[in-house]
Amino acid sequence: MIKAQRGTKDIFGEEAIIWQWIFENAKNVFQNANFTEIKTPIFEATELFNRGVGDSTDIVNKEMYTFSVGGVEKNETSITLRPENTAGVVRSFIEHNLNRQSPPQKFWYFGPMFRYERPQAGRQRQFYQAGVELFGIKEPTADAEVILTAVNFLKTLGLNNLKVELNTLGCPKCKNSYKQSIKKVLAPYLKDLCDDCKMRYEKNPLRILDCKNENCKIIFEKEEIKNVILKDYVCEECSEHFKELKNYLDELNIDYSVNKMLVRGLDYYNRTVFEIKSDALGSQSAVCGGGRYDGLVEMLGGAPTPAVGFAMGVERLYALVQKKATKKLDFFVVSDNSKEALKLTQKLRLKEKSAEFDFQKRKFSKQLEKASKTAKYAIILGEDELSNNFFSVKNLSTGEQNTIKNFDELLNL
Ligand code: HAM
């Protein structure tokens, strides 16, 4: 038997209904906040991610689905299945001169991403992200708007108690002085760091702080290293930006904590970075990751444009909302007269009610069993009901049964 690839998943039945619900909530919240949808291709030129996501990241070094197409005689090109969507949205923003509209230019997306990672709970090779990207505003109002949009979306899913963690990486200037300090203090321990960190030490020492290797973590706990990590190294302007953002979040009653170890796994960030986490998710605790990337548009060939955004992992959202979102049908028609059952089901659907019936005229007890698993109400259409023109309606959560005389009354239940 041919099976789905490791780290991929079929989504159907109840799960598909919950996914649809997550999608609808994302769309409503994003559109209410004036983000418009952007759909970019699933594959892009490999160079976009090499340059955009950064060649010191795990994503570019180990996790990309990259292949060549065209062959030598047809201008062979290297393409990659998108591992994330910020680079693609930025490419599209530049290509279509989307900066011509007055800022902010605001986009949302929902779609699959691909990373060749070791699959485990909450980590897949094909996974979905729901995200937003906001261009053209350097003020911290944009950071606050993006974080607020993420929190609002989570609230619509009933997820009110997740932890928002925040940090500032500073601008390229302060980032650079921080990198030098980190390099200096880590130099004596370089030989004890993992191979990835040895590479990061050269290419992007800040990313060392993101390492999950237990040995490396022990090294970061050393007093002299901790002192450097925790020191406030950002310049006055960046520090003011961060302070203002925190003030906005306080005003909006958004609970957050500052985590100085939060550096994020992608190279394009500057100033604000944030993650939203849940303890219920085990080791893959982040449902949302984002931040500011003021240099990326220019780096990929556009005019200098500040930007900020986030992406949420939909599988992780699903794991958190699974129980809350179980959506039931409005009605299940229980009958041994398929023609009448089908007619009533159709009539209900035309009035925007979700309805289903039993296709096989099974015993009433079997039909009621199915109804109580899938619907809020069972409408019983037996011989008596059909010949005397009424409906017996059973509320499947209370067990209460009533007689209803006309169809319109069903619609008000
Ligand atoms: P990221 O942190 O790499 O950021 O991914 C964002 C979210 O996608 C994570 O918090 C997680 O919930 C989910 N995710 C990532 N990898 C996997 C995986 N292998 N399996 C399941 N879920 C996963 C970005 O992708 C940035 N583009 C976010 C951003 C947008 N920054 C600015 N704008």
CSV table of C-alpha atoms and ligand atoms in Angstrom, one decimal:
chain,number,residue,atom,x,y,z
A,1,MET,CA,0.0,0.0,0.0
A,2,ILE,CA,1.3,3.5,-0.8
A,3,LYS,CA,1.2,5.6,2.3
A,4,ALA,CA,1.4,9.3,3.0
A,5,GLN,CA,5.0,10.6,3.3
A,6,ARG,CA,6.5,10.8,6.8
A,7,GLY,CA,5.7,14.2,8.3
A,8,THR,CA,2.7,14.8,6.1
A,9,LYS,CA,-1.0,14.2,7.0
A,10,ASP,CA,-4.4,13.8,5.4
A,11,ILE,CA,-7.1,16.0,6.8
A,12,PHE,CA,-10.7,14.9,6.6
A,13,GLY,CA,-13.9,14.4,8.5
A,14,GLU,CA,-14.2,16.2,11.9
A,15,GLU,CA,-10.6,17.4,11.6
A,16,ALA,CA,-11.4,19.1,8.3
A,17,ILE,CA,-14.4,20.8,9.9
A,18,ILE,CA,-12.3,22.2,12.7
A,19,TRP,CA,-9.6,23.3,10.2
A,20,GLN,CA,-12.3,25.2,8.3
A,21,TRP,CA,-13.4,26.9,11.5
A,22,ILE,CA,-9.8,27.9,12.2
A,23,PHE,CA,-9.5,29.3,8.7
A,24,GLU,CA,-12.8,31.2,8.9
A,25,ASN,CA,-11.7,32.8,12.2
A,26,ALA,CA,-8.3,33.7,10.8
A,27,LYS,CA,-9.9,35.3,7.7
A,28,ASN,CA,-12.5,37.2,9.7
A,29,VAL,CA,-10.0,38.6,12.3
A,30,PHE,CA,-7.4,39.5,9.6
A,31,GLN,CA,-9.9,41.1,7.3
A,32,ASN,CA,-11.5,43.1,10.2
A,33,ALA,CA,-8.1,44.5,10.9
A,34,ASN,CA,-7.9,45.5,7.2
A,35,PHE,CA,-5.3,42.9,6.0
A,36,THR,CA,-6.1,41.7,2.5
A,37,GLU,CA,-5.3,38.2,1.3
A,38,ILE,CA,-2.1,37.4,-0.7
A,39,LYS,CA,-1.6,34.0,-2.3
A,40,THR,CA,1.9,33.4,-3.4
A,41,PRO,CA,3.3,30.3,-5.2
A,42,ILE,CA,4.2,27.1,-3.2
A,43,PHE,CA,7.6,27.1,-4.9
A,44,GLU,CA,10.1,29.9,-5.5
A,45,ALA,CA,13.6,30.4,-6.7
A,46,THR,CA,16.0,28.8,-4.2
A,47,GLU,CA,18.0,32.0,-4.1
A,48,LEU,CA,15.0,33.8,-2.5
A,49,PHE,CA,15.2,31.7,0.6
A,50,ASN,CA,19.0,31.5,0.7
A,51,ARG,CA,19.2,35.3,0.7
A,52,GLY,CA,15.9,36.0,2.4
A,53,VAL,CA,15.8,33.5,5.3
A,54,GLY,CA,19.6,33.4,5.6
A,55,ASP,CA,22.4,31.0,5.0
A,56,SER,CA,23.2,30.5,8.7
A,57,THR,CA,19.7,29.2,9.5
A,58,ASP,CA,18.7,25.5,10.0
A,59,ILE,CA,16.0,26.1,7.4
A,60,VAL,CA,18.4,26.9,4.6
A,61,ASN,CA,21.2,24.6,5.7
A,62,LYS,CA,19.2,21.4,6.4
A,63,GLU,CA,15.5,21.7,5.8
A,64,MET,CA,14.7,22.9,2.3
A,65,TYR,CA,13.0,20.8,-0.3
A,66,THR,CA,15.2,21.9,-3.2
A,67,PHE,CA,15.4,20.5,-6.7
A,68,SER,CA,16.5,21.4,-10.2
A,69,VAL,CA,14.2,21.7,-13.1
A,70,GLY,CA,14.8,22.3,-16.8
A,71,GLY,CA,18.0,20.3,-17.4
A,72,VAL,CA,21.2,21.8,-18.7
A,73,GLU,CA,19.9,22.6,-22.2
A,74,LYS,CA,16.8,24.4,-20.8
A,75,ASN,CA,18.4,26.9,-18.4
A,76,GLU,CA,18.4,24.6,-15.4
A,77,THR,CA,16.9,26.4,-12.4
A,78,SER,CA,16.9,25.5,-8.7
A,79,ILE,CA,13.6,25.8,-7.1
A,80,THR,CA,12.5,25.2,-3.5
A,81,LEU,CA,9.1,24.4,-1.8
A,82,ARG,CA,8.5,27.4,0.4
A,83,PRO,CA,9.7,26.7,4.0
A,84,GLU,CA,8.0,29.9,5.2
A,85,ASN,CA,6.1,32.7,3.5
A,86,THR,CA,7.7,36.0,4.5
A,87,ALA,CA,10.3,35.8,1.8
A,88,GLY,CA,7.7,35.0,-0.8
A,89,VAL,CA,5.4,37.9,0.2
A,90,VAL,CA,8.4,40.3,0.1
A,91,ARG,CA,9.3,39.0,-3.3
A,92,SER,CA,5.7,39.6,-4.5
A,93,PHE,CA,5.6,43.1,-2.8
A,94,ILE,CA,8.7,44.1,-4.7
A,95,GLU,CA,7.8,42.5,-8.0
A,96,HIS,CA,4.3,44.2,-8.1
A,97,ASN,CA,5.4,47.5,-6.7
A,98,LEU,CA,2.9,47.1,-3.9
A,99,ASN,CA,4.6,50.0,-2.1
A,100,ARG,CA,2.8,52.3,-4.5
A,101,GLN,CA,-0.3,52.1,-2.3
A,102,SER,CA,0.0,54.4,0.7
A,103,PRO,CA,1.4,52.6,3.8
A,104,PRO,CA,0.6,50.5,5.7
A,105,GLN,CA,0.3,47.8,3.1
A,106,LYS,CA,-1.2,44.8,5.0
A,107,PHE,CA,-1.5,41.2,3.8
A,108,TRP,CA,-2.6,37.9,5.3
A,109,TYR,CA,-2.1,34.3,4.1
A,110,PHE,CA,-3.1,30.7,5.0
A,111,GLY,CA,-1.3,27.8,3.3
A,112,PRO,CA,1.2,24.9,3.4
A,113,MET,CA,4.9,25.3,4.1
A,114,PHE,CA,7.6,22.6,3.8
A,115,ARG,CA,10.6,21.8,6.0
A,116,TYR,CA,12.6,18.6,6.0
A,117,GLU,CA,12.7,18.3,9.8
A,118,ARG,CA,12.6,15.2,12.0
A,119,PRO,CA,8.9,14.7,12.5
A,120,GLN,CA,7.5,14.6,16.0
A,121,ALA,CA,4.3,15.8,17.8
A,122,GLY,CA,3.7,19.4,16.6
A,123,ARG,CA,6.5,19.2,14.0
A,124,GLN,CA,5.8,18.1,10.4
A,125,ARG,CA,7.4,18.3,7.1
A,126,GLN,CA,4.3,19.8,5.5
A,127,PHE,CA,2.5,22.1,7.8
A,128,TYR,CA,0.2,25.0,7.5
A,129,GLN,CA,0.7,28.6,8.5
A,130,ALA,CA,-1.7,31.5,9.0
A,131,GLY,CA,0.1,34.8,9.0
A,132,VAL,CA,0.2,38.5,8.4
A,133,GLU,CA,2.8,40.9,7.0
A,134,LEU,CA,2.5,44.7,7.4
A,135,PHE,CA,4.8,47.0,5.3
A,136,GLY,CA,5.7,50.6,5.4
A,137,ILE,CA,5.5,51.6,9.1
A,138,LYS,CA,8.6,51.9,11.3
A,139,GLU,CA,6.8,53.1,14.4
A,140,PRO,CA,6.0,50.6,17.1
A,141,THR,CA,2.2,51.1,16.5
A,142,ALA,CA,2.8,48.5,13.6
A,143,ASP,CA,4.4,46.0,16.0
A,144,ALA,CA,1.5,46.5,18.5
A,145,GLU,CA,-1.1,46.1,15.7
A,146,VAL,CA,0.5,42.8,14.5
A,147,ILE,CA,0.8,41.3,18.0
A,148,LEU,CA,-2.8,42.5,18.8
A,149,THR,CA,-4.0,40.8,15.6
A,150,ALA,CA,-2.4,37.5,16.7
A,151,VAL,CA,-3.9,37.7,20.1
A,152,ASN,CA,-7.3,38.6,18.8
A,153,PHE,CA,-7.2,35.6,16.4
A,154,LEU,CA,-6.2,33.3,19.3
A,155,LYS,CA,-9.1,34.7,21.4
A,156,THR,CA,-11.7,33.8,18.7
A,157,LEU,CA,-10.4,30.2,19.0
A,158,GLY,CA,-11.0,30.4,22.8
A,159,LEU,CA,-7.2,30.5,23.4
A,160,ASN,CA,-6.9,33.3,26.0
A,161,ASN,CA,-4.1,32.1,28.2
A,162,LEU,CA,-1.2,31.7,26.0
A,163,LYS,CA,2.2,33.4,26.8
A,164,VAL,CA,3.4,36.2,24.7
A,165,GLU,CA,7.2,36.5,24.8
A,166,LEU,CA,9.0,39.5,23.5
A,167,ASN,CA,12.5,40.7,22.9
A,168,THR,CA,14.3,43.3,20.9
A,169,LEU,CA,17.3,42.5,18.8
A,170,GLY,CA,18.1,46.1,18.0
A,171,CYS,CA,19.1,47.6,14.7
A,172,PRO,CA,22.0,46.3,12.6
A,173,LYS,CA,24.4,48.6,14.5
A,174,CYS,CA,23.5,47.5,18.0
A,175,LYS,CA,23.0,43.9,16.8
A,176,ASN,CA,26.6,44.0,15.6
A,177,SER,CA,28.1,45.2,18.9
A,178,TYR,CA,26.0,42.4,20.7
A,179,LYS,CA,27.3,39.8,18.3
A,180,GLN,CA,30.9,40.9,19.0
A,181,SER,CA,30.4,40.7,22.8
A,182,ILE,CA,28.8,37.3,22.5
A,183,LYS,CA,31.7,36.1,20.3
A,184,LYS,CA,34.2,37.4,22.8
A,185,VAL,CA,32.7,35.8,25.9
A,186,LEU,CA,32.0,32.5,24.1
A,187,ALA,CA,35.5,32.2,22.5
A,188,PRO,CA,37.0,30.1,25.3
A,189,TYR,CA,34.1,27.7,25.1
A,190,LEU,CA,34.0,27.4,21.3
A,191,LYS,CA,35.4,23.9,21.2
A,192,ASP,CA,32.6,22.7,23.6
A,193,LEU,CA,29.7,24.0,21.6
A,194,CYS,CA,27.8,21.8,19.2
A,195,ASP,CA,28.7,21.7,15.5
A,196,ASP,CA,25.8,23.9,14.6
A,197,CYS,CA,26.8,26.5,17.1
A,198,LYS,CA,30.4,26.4,15.8
A,199,MET,CA,29.0,27.3,12.4
A,200,ARG,CA,26.7,30.0,13.9
A,201,TYR,CA,29.7,31.5,15.8
A,202,GLU,CA,31.1,32.5,12.4
A,203,LYS,CA,28.0,33.3,10.5
A,204,ASN,CA,25.5,34.6,13.0
A,205,PRO,CA,26.5,34.4,16.7
A,206,LEU,CA,23.1,35.6,17.9
A,207,ARG,CA,21.5,32.4,16.7
A,208,ILE,CA,23.6,30.5,19.2
A,209,LEU,CA,21.2,31.6,21.9
A,210,ASP,CA,18.5,29.7,20.1
A,211,CYS,CA,20.3,26.4,20.4
A,212,LYS,CA,18.4,23.5,22.0
A,213,ASN,CA,21.5,21.3,22.6
A,214,GLU,CA,21.7,20.5,26.3
A,215,ASN,CA,25.5,21.0,26.5
A,216,CYS,CA,25.2,24.4,24.9
A,217,LYS,CA,22.4,25.4,27.2
A,218,ILE,CA,24.7,24.6,30.2
A,219,ILE,CA,27.4,26.9,28.9
A,220,PHE,CA,24.9,29.7,28.5
A,221,GLU,CA,24.1,29.4,32.2
A,222,LYS,CA,27.6,30.4,33.2
A,223,GLU,CA,27.7,33.7,35.1
A,224,GLU,CA,30.0,35.6,32.7
A,225,ILE,CA,28.0,34.5,29.7
A,226,LYS,CA,24.6,35.2,31.2
A,227,ASN,CA,25.8,38.7,32.1
A,228,VAL,CA,26.6,39.4,28.5
A,229,ILE,CA,23.3,37.9,27.2
A,230,LEU,CA,21.2,39.8,29.7
A,231,LYS,CA,23.0,43.1,29.3
A,232,ASP,CA,21.1,45.9,27.7
A,233,TYR,CA,23.1,46.5,24.6
A,234,VAL,CA,20.5,48.2,22.3
A,235,CYS,CA,21.0,51.8,21.3
A,236,GLU,CA,18.8,54.6,22.6
A,237,GLU,CA,16.5,54.7,19.6
A,238,CYS,CA,15.9,50.9,19.6
A,239,SER,CA,15.4,50.9,23.3
A,240,GLU,CA,12.8,53.8,23.0
A,241,HIS,CA,11.0,51.8,20.2
A,242,PHE,CA,10.8,48.7,22.4
A,243,LYS,CA,9.6,50.8,25.4
A,244,GLU,CA,6.8,52.4,23.3
A,245,LEU,CA,5.7,49.0,22.1
A,246,LYS,CA,5.5,47.7,25.6
A,247,ASN,CA,3.5,50.8,26.6
A,248,TYR,CA,1.0,50.1,23.8
A,249,LEU,CA,0.7,46.4,24.9
A,250,ASP,CA,0.1,47.6,28.5
A,251,GLU,CA,-2.6,50.0,27.3
A,252,LEU,CA,-4.2,47.1,25.4
A,253,ASN,CA,-4.0,44.8,28.4
A,254,ILE,CA,-1.9,42.3,26.6
A,255,ASP,CA,0.0,40.1,29.0
A,256,TYR,CA,3.6,39.6,27.9
A,257,SER,CA,7.0,38.8,29.3
A,258,VAL,CA,10.4,39.9,28.0
A,259,ASN,CA,12.7,37.0,27.2
A,260,LYS,CA,16.2,38.0,26.4
A,261,MET,CA,17.1,34.6,25.0
A,262,LEU,CA,14.5,34.9,22.3
A,263,VAL,CA,16.4,35.5,19.0
A,264,ARG,CA,14.2,33.5,16.5
A,265,GLY,CA,15.5,31.0,14.0
A,266,LEU,CA,15.5,33.2,10.9
A,267,ASP,CA,18.1,35.8,9.9
A,268,TYR,CA,15.9,38.7,8.8
A,269,TYR,CA,14.8,40.1,12.1
A,270,ASN,CA,15.8,43.3,13.7
A,271,ARG,CA,14.3,45.1,16.7
A,272,THR,CA,11.0,43.4,17.9
A,273,VAL,CA,10.8,39.6,17.9
A,274,PHE,CA,8.0,37.7,19.6
A,275,GLU,CA,6.6,34.2,20.1
A,276,ILE,CA,3.3,33.0,21.6
A,277,LYS,CA,3.6,29.7,23.5
A,278,SER,CA,1.5,27.2,25.2
A,279,ASP,CA,2.5,24.8,27.9
A,280,ALA,CA,0.1,22.2,26.6
A,281,LEU,CA,2.2,21.6,23.4
A,282,GLY,CA,5.2,19.9,24.9
A,283,SER,CA,8.6,20.7,23.4
A,284,GLN,CA,7.1,22.3,20.3
A,285,SER,CA,5.5,25.0,22.4
A,286,ALA,CA,5.4,28.0,20.0
A,287,VAL,CA,2.1,28.5,18.2
A,288,CYS,CA,3.2,31.8,16.7
A,289,GLY,CA,6.5,33.4,15.8
A,290,GLY,CA,7.1,36.8,14.3
A,291,GLY,CA,8.9,40.1,14.4
A,292,ARG,CA,10.2,43.1,12.6
A,293,TYR,CA,12.3,42.8,9.4
A,294,ASP,CA,13.1,46.3,8.3
A,295,GLY,CA,16.0,45.3,6.0
A,296,LEU,CA,14.5,42.5,4.1
A,297,VAL,CA,12.7,44.4,1.3
A,298,GLU,CA,15.9,46.3,0.4
A,299,MET,CA,18.0,43.3,0.7
A,300,LEU,CA,15.9,41.5,-1.9
A,301,GLY,CA,16.1,44.4,-4.3
A,302,GLY,CA,13.2,46.7,-3.3
A,303,ALA,CA,13.2,50.2,-1.9
A,304,PRO,CA,14.0,50.4,1.9
A,305,THR,CA,10.7,49.5,3.6
A,306,PRO,CA,10.2,48.7,7.3
A,307,ALA,CA,8.0,45.6,7.9
A,308,VAL,CA,6.7,43.4,10.7
A,309,GLY,CA,4.6,40.2,10.7
A,310,PHE,CA,3.9,36.8,12.2
A,311,ALA,CA,3.0,33.3,11.3
A,312,MET,CA,1.0,30.7,13.3
A,313,GLY,CA,1.3,26.9,13.0
A,314,VAL,CA,-2.1,25.6,12.2
A,315,GLU,CA,-1.5,22.0,13.3
A,316,ARG,CA,-0.4,23.4,16.7
A,317,LEU,CA,-3.6,25.6,16.8
A,318,TYR,CA,-5.6,22.5,15.9
A,319,ALA,CA,-4.0,20.5,18.8
A,320,LEU,CA,-5.1,23.3,21.2
A,321,VAL,CA,-8.6,23.8,19.9
A,322,GLN,CA,-9.6,20.3,19.0
A,323,LYS,CA,-12.0,19.8,21.9
A,324,LYS,CA,-13.5,23.3,21.9
A,325,ALA,CA,-14.3,23.4,18.2
A,326,THR,CA,-16.3,20.3,17.7
A,327,LYS,CA,-19.0,21.6,15.4
A,328,LYS,CA,-22.2,19.6,15.2
A,329,LEU,CA,-24.8,19.6,12.4
A,330,ASP,CA,-28.0,21.5,13.1
A,331,PHE,CA,-30.2,18.5,12.3
A,332,PHE,CA,-30.2,14.8,11.6
A,333,VAL,CA,-33.4,13.5,10.0
A,334,VAL,CA,-34.3,10.1,11.4
A,335,SER,CA,-36.8,8.2,9.1
A,336,ASP,CA,-37.5,5.0,7.3
A,337,ASN,CA,-38.9,6.9,4.4
A,338,SER,CA,-35.8,8.0,2.4
A,339,LYS,CA,-37.8,10.1,0.0
A,340,GLU,CA,-39.3,12.3,2.7
A,341,ALA,CA,-36.0,12.4,4.7
A,342,LEU,CA,-34.1,13.6,1.6
A,343,LYS,CA,-36.8,16.2,0.9
A,344,LEU,CA,-36.8,17.6,4.4
A,345,THR,CA,-32.9,17.6,4.5
A,346,GLN,CA,-32.8,19.5,1.3
A,347,LYS,CA,-35.5,22.0,2.5
A,348,LEU,CA,-33.4,22.7,5.7
A,349,ARG,CA,-30.2,23.1,3.7
A,350,LEU,CA,-31.9,25.7,1.5
A,351,LYS,CA,-32.6,27.7,4.6
A,352,GLU,CA,-28.9,27.6,5.5
A,353,LYS,CA,-29.2,24.9,8.1
A,354,SER,CA,-26.7,22.1,8.1
A,355,ALA,CA,-28.5,18.8,7.9
A,356,GLU,CA,-28.0,15.1,7.1
A,357,PHE,CA,-30.1,11.9,6.9
A,358,ASP,CA,-29.6,8.2,7.0
A,359,PHE,CA,-28.9,6.8,3.5
A,360,GLN,CA,-29.7,3.2,4.3
A,361,LYS,CA,-33.0,3.3,6.2
A,362,ARG,CA,-31.4,1.5,9.2
A,363,LYS,CA,-33.2,0.8,12.4
A,364,PHE,CA,-34.4,4.0,14.3
A,365,SER,CA,-32.1,3.1,17.2
A,366,LYS,CA,-29.0,3.0,14.9
A,367,GLN,CA,-30.1,6.3,13.2
A,368,LEU,CA,-30.6,8.0,16.6
A,369,GLU,CA,-27.2,6.8,17.7
A,370,LYS,CA,-25.6,8.4,14.6
A,371,ALA,CA,-27.7,11.5,15.2
A,372,SER,CA,-26.5,12.0,18.8
A,373,LYS,CA,-22.9,11.8,17.7
A,374,THR,CA,-23.2,14.2,14.8
A,375,ALA,CA,-26.1,16.7,15.4
A,376,LYS,CA,-27.7,19.0,17.8
A,377,TYR,CA,-31.3,17.9,17.0
A,378,ALA,CA,-32.8,14.7,15.6
A,379,ILE,CA,-36.0,15.3,13.6
A,380,ILE,CA,-38.0,12.1,13.7
A,381,LEU,CA,-40.2,11.4,10.6
A,382,GLY,CA,-42.0,8.2,11.3
A,383,GLU,CA,-45.3,6.9,9.9
A,384,ASP,CA,-47.4,8.8,12.5
A,385,GLU,CA,-45.5,12.1,11.9
A,386,LEU,CA,-45.8,11.8,8.1
A,387,SER,CA,-49.5,11.0,8.1
A,388,ASN,CA,-50.4,13.6,10.7
A,389,ASN,CA,-48.1,16.4,9.4
A,390,PHE,CA,-45.9,17.1,12.4
A,391,PHE,CA,-42.3,16.6,13.4
A,392,SER,CA,-40.9,15.0,16.6
A,393,VAL,CA,-37.8,16.8,17.5
A,394,LYS,CA,-35.3,15.5,20.0
A,395,ASN,CA,-32.7,17.8,21.6
A,396,LEU,CA,-29.7,15.6,21.6
A,397,SER,CA,-27.8,17.3,24.4
A,398,THR,CA,-30.8,17.4,26.9
A,399,GLY,CA,-32.7,14.3,25.6
A,400,GLU,CA,-35.9,16.4,25.7
A,401,GLN,CA,-38.4,15.6,22.9
A,402,ASN,CA,-41.1,17.9,21.5
A,403,THR,CA,-43.7,18.0,18.8
A,404,ILE,CA,-43.4,20.7,16.3
A,405,LYS,CA,-46.3,21.5,13.9
A,406,ASN,CA,-44.7,23.6,11.2
A,407,PHE,CA,-41.4,23.8,9.3
A,408,ASP,CA,-40.6,27.4,10.1
A,409,GLU,CA,-40.6,26.6,13.8
A,410,LEU,CA,-37.7,24.2,13.1
A,411,LEU,CA,-35.7,27.1,11.8
A,412,ASN,CA,-35.9,29.0,15.1
A,413,LEU,CA,-34.5,26.1,17.2
B,1,HAM,P1,8.7,30.3,12.3
B,1,HAM,O1,8.9,30.5,13.8
B,1,HAM,O2,9.7,29.6,11.6
B,1,HAM,O3,8.5,31.8,11.7
B,1,HAM,O4,7.2,29.6,12.1
B,1,HAM,C1,6.1,30.2,12.6
B,1,HAM,C2,5.2,29.1,13.3
B,1,HAM,O5,5.0,28.0,12.4
B,1,HAM,C3,5.9,28.4,14.5
B,1,HAM,O6,5.7,29.1,15.7
B,1,HAM,C4,5.1,27.1,14.5
B,1,HAM,O7,3.9,27.2,15.2
B,1,HAM,C5,4.9,26.8,13.0
B,1,HAM,N1,5.9,25.8,12.5
B,1,HAM,C6,7.1,26.0,12.1
B,1,HAM,N2,7.7,24.9,11.7
B,1,HAM,C7,6.8,23.9,11.9
B,1,HAM,C8,6.8,22.5,11.6
B,1,HAM,N3,7.9,21.8,11.1
B,1,HAM,N4,5.7,21.8,11.9
B,1,HAM,C9,4.6,22.4,12.4
B,1,HAM,N5,4.5,23.7,12.7
B,1,HAM,C10,5.6,24.5,12.4
B,1,HAM,C11,8.2,32.0,10.3
B,1,HAM,O8,8.0,31.1,9.5
B,1,HAM,C12,8.2,33.4,9.9
B,1,HAM,N6,8.0,33.5,8.5
B,1,HAM,C13,7.2,34.2,10.7
B,1,HAM,C14,7.1,35.6,10.4
B,1,HAM,C15,6.2,36.2,9.6
B,1,HAM,N7,7.9,36.6,10.8
B,1,HAM,C16,7.6,37.7,10.2
B,1,HAM,N8,6.5,37.5,9.5
